Short mmCIF file of C-alpha atoms in Angstrom, two decimals:
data_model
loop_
_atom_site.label_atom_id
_atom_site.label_comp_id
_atom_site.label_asym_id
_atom_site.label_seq_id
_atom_site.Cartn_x
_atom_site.Cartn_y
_atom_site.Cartn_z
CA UNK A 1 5.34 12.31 -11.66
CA UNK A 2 8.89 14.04 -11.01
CA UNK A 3 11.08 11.07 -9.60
CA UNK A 4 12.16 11.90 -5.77
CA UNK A 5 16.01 12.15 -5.80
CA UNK A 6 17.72 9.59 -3.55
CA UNK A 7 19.88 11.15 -0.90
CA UNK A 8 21.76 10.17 2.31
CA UNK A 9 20.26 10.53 5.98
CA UNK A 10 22.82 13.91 5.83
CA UNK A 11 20.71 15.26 2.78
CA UNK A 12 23.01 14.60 0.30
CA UNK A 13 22.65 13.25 -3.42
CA UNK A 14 23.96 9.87 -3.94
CA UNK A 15 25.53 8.41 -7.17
CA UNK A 16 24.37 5.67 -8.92
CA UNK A 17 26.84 3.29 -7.10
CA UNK A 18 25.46 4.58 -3.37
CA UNK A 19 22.07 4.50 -4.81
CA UNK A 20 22.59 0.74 -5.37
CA UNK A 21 23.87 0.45 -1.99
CA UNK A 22 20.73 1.86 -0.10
CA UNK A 23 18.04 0.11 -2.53
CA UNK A 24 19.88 -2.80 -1.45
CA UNK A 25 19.39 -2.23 2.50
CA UNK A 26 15.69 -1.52 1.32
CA UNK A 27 15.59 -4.86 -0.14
CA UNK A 28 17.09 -6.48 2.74
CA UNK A 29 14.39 -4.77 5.67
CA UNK A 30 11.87 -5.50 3.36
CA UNK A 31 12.96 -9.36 3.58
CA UNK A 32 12.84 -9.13 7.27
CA UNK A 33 9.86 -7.59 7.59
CA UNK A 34 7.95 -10.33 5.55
CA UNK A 35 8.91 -12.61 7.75
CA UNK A 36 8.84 -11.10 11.77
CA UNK A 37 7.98 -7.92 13.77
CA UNK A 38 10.30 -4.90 12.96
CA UNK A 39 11.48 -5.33 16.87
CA UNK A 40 12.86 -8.39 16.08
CA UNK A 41 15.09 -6.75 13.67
CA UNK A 42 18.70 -4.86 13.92
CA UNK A 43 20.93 -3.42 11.84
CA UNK A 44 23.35 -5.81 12.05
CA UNK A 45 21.14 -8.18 10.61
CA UNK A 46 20.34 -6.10 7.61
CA UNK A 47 23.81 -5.50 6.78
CA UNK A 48 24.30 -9.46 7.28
CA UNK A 49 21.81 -9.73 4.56
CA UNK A 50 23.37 -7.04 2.05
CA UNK A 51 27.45 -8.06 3.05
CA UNK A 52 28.23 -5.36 4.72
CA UNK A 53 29.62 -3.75 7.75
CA UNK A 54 26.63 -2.16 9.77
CA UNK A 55 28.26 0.91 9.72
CA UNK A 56 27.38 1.90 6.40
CA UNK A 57 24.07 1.08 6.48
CA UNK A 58 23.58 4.95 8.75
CA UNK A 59 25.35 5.97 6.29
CA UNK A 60 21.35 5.82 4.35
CA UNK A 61 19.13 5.71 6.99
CA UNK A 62 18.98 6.30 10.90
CA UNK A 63 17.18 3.17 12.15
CA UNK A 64 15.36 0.28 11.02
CA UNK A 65 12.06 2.14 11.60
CA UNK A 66 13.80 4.82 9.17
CA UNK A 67 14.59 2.33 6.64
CA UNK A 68 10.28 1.45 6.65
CA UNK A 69 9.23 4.55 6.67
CA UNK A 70 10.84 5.12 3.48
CA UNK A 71 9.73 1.52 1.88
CA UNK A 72 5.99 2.40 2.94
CA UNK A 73 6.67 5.83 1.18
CA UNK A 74 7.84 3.71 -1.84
CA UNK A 75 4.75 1.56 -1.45
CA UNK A 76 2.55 4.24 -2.10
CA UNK A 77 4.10 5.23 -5.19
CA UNK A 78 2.05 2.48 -6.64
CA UNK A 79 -1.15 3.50 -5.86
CA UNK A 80 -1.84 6.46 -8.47
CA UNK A 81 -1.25 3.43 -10.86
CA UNK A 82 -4.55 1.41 -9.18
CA UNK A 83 -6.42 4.99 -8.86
CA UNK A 84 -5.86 5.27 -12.79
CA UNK A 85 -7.97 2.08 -12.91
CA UNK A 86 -11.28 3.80 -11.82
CA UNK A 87 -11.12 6.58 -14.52
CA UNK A 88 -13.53 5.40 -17.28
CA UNK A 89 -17.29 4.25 -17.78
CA UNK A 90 -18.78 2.01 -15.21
CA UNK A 91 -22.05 0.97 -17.13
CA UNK A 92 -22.75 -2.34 -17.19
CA UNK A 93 -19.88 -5.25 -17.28
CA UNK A 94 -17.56 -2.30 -17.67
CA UNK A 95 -18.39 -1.43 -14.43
CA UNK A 96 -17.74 -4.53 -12.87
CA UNK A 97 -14.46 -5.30 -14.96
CA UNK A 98 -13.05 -2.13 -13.64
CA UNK A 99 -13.80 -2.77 -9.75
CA UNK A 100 -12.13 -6.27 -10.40
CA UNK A 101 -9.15 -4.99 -12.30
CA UNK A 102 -8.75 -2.55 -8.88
CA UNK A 103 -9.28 -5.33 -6.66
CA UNK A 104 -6.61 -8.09 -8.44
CA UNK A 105 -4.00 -4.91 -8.45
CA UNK A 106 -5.18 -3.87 -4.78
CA UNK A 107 -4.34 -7.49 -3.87
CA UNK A 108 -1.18 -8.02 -5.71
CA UNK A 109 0.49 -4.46 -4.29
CA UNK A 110 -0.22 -6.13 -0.70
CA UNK A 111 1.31 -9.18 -2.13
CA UNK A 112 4.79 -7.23 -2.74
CA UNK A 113 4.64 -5.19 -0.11
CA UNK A 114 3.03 -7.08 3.12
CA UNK A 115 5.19 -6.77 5.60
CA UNK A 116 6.00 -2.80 4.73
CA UNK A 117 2.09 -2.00 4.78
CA UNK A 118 1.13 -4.04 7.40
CA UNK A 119 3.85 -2.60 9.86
CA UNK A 120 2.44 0.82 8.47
CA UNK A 121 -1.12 0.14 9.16
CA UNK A 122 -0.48 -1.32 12.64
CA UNK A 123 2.27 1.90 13.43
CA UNK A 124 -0.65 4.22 11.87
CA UNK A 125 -3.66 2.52 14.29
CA UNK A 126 -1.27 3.08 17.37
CA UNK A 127 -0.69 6.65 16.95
CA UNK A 128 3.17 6.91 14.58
CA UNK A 129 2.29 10.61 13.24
CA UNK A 130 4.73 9.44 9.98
CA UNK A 131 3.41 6.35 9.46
CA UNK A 132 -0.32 8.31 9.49
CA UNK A 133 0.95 10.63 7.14
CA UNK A 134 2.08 8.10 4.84
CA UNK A 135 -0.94 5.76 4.81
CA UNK A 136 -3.35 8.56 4.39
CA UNK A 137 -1.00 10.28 1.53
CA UNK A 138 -1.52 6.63 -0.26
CA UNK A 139 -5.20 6.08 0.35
CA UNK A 140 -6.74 9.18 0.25
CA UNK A 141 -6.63 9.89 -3.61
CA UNK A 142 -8.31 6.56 -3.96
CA UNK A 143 -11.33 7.40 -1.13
CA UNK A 144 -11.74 10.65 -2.88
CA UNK A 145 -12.13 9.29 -6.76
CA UNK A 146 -14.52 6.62 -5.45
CA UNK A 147 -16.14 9.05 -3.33
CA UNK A 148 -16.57 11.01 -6.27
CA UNK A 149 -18.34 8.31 -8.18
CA UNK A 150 -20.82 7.48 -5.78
CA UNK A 151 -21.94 10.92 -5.75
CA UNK A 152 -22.24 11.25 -9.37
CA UNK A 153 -24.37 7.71 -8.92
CA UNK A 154 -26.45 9.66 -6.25
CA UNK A 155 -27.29 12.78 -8.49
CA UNK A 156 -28.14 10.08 -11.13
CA UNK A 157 -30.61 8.14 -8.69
CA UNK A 158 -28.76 4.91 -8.75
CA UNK A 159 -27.42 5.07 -5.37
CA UNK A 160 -29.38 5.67 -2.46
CA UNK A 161 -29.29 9.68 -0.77
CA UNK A 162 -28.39 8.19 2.67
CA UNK A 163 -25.35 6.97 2.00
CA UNK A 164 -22.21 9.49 2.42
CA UNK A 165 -19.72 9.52 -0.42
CA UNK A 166 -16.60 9.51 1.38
CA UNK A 167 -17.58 7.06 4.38
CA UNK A 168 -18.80 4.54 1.92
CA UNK A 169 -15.25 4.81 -0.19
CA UNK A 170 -13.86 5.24 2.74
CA UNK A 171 -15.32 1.12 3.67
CA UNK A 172 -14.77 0.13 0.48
CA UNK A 173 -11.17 1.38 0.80
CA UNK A 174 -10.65 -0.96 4.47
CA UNK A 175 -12.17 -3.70 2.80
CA UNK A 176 -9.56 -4.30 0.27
CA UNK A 177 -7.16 -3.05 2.79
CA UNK A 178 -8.22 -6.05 5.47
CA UNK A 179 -9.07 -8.66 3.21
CA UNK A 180 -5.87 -8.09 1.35
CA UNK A 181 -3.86 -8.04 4.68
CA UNK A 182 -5.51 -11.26 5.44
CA UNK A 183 -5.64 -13.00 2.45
CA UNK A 184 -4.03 -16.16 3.44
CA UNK A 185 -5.67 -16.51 6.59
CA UNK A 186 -8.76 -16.60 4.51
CA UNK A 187 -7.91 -19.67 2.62
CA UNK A 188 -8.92 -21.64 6.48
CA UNK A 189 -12.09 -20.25 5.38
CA UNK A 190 -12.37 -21.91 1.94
CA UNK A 191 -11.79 -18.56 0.29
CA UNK A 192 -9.34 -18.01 -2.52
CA UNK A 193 -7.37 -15.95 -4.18
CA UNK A 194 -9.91 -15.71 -6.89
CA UNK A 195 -12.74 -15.32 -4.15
CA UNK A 196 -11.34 -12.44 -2.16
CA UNK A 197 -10.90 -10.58 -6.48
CA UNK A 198 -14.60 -11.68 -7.20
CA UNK A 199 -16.29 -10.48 -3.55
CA UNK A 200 -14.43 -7.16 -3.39
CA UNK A 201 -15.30 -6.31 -6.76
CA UNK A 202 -19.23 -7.18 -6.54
CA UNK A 203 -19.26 -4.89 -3.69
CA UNK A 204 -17.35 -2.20 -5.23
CA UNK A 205 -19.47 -2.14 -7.78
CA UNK A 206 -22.78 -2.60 -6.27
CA UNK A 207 -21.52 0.41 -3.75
CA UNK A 208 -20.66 2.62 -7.06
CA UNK A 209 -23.16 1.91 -9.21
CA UNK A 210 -26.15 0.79 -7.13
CA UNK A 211 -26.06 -2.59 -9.37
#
């Protein structure tokens, strides 16, 4: 995949020293956004982080919101990695390996990212067209290749005729999604890190395979 060439709010390409600059801002929103709501946050505050005037940071980007729109973009650019994980056999324990290697890296890209992706999944559920298009850019691929294998198990007989491909992935999909959103409001539960893995995977595979 072609990497997407950093520019300025103005369009324009930035050297390696500007491109330092703005990853930096990133890194500084992101910070913020672990730890309150994105209307808690100014620009002033995110160039207090990075040690420098405000000024400069619309130099990059033209609000806060700006500045997450483009680390939720950046947050998708890992899932093609976790779709990769589905291509291969899923007969026996290789089927089950490969719905728990997709749930460990489902659950550690909402560990790096959880304040970017859950600002875009509650911007997304009110209504932010962008923040839509970006969640459904980054999820879709995956629906559609686990779509595709519970078809396949369909023609085979393993999975039951009644239940459609894509709103079954599509559950699957908000499954990881929630639990991984939630993960550490889970532990009140007694559930673990190593729970939420294990219980995602057993019904990803029982959903795929029919097993």
């Amino acid at each position: 995949m072609k990497a997407r060439a950093m520019k300025d709010k103005a369009g324009r390409q930035l050297g390696k020293r500007a491109q330092k600059t703005r990853q930096r801002f990133l890194d500084a929103t992101a910070k913020l956004l672990a730890e309150r709501s994105i209307l808690e946050i100014s620009v002033t505050e995110i160039a207090r982080e990075v040690d420098t005037a405000s000024s400069l940071f619309y130099h990059y980007f033209k609000s806060v919101e700006d500045a997450a729109r483009e680390l939720a973009r950046l947050a998708s650019a890992e899932v093609p990695d976790m779709t990769a994980l589905i291509d291969g056999s899923w007969e026996g324990e290789q089927g089950l390996q490969r719905a728990e290697a997709l749930s460990t890296a489902y659950l550690e890209h909402w560990e790096r990212n959880h304040g970017v992706l859950l600002l875009r999944n509650q911007a997304a559920d009110r209504g932010d067209k962008a923040f839509l298009s970006i969640r459904k850019h980054a999820l879709e691929p995956l629906i559609l290749k686990l779509a595709e294998l519970i078809k396949q198990s369909q023609q085979q007989g393993r999975v039951s005729a009644d239940l459609h491909p894509f709103l079954a992935a599509s559950a699957l999909v908000s499954i990881l999604e929630k639990l991984s959103a939630y993960a550490q409001t889970l532990r009140n539960f007694n559930a673990g890190r190593d729970d939420l893995v294990r219980t995602c995977a057993r019904i990803i595979c029982t959903t795929v395979t029919g097993r």
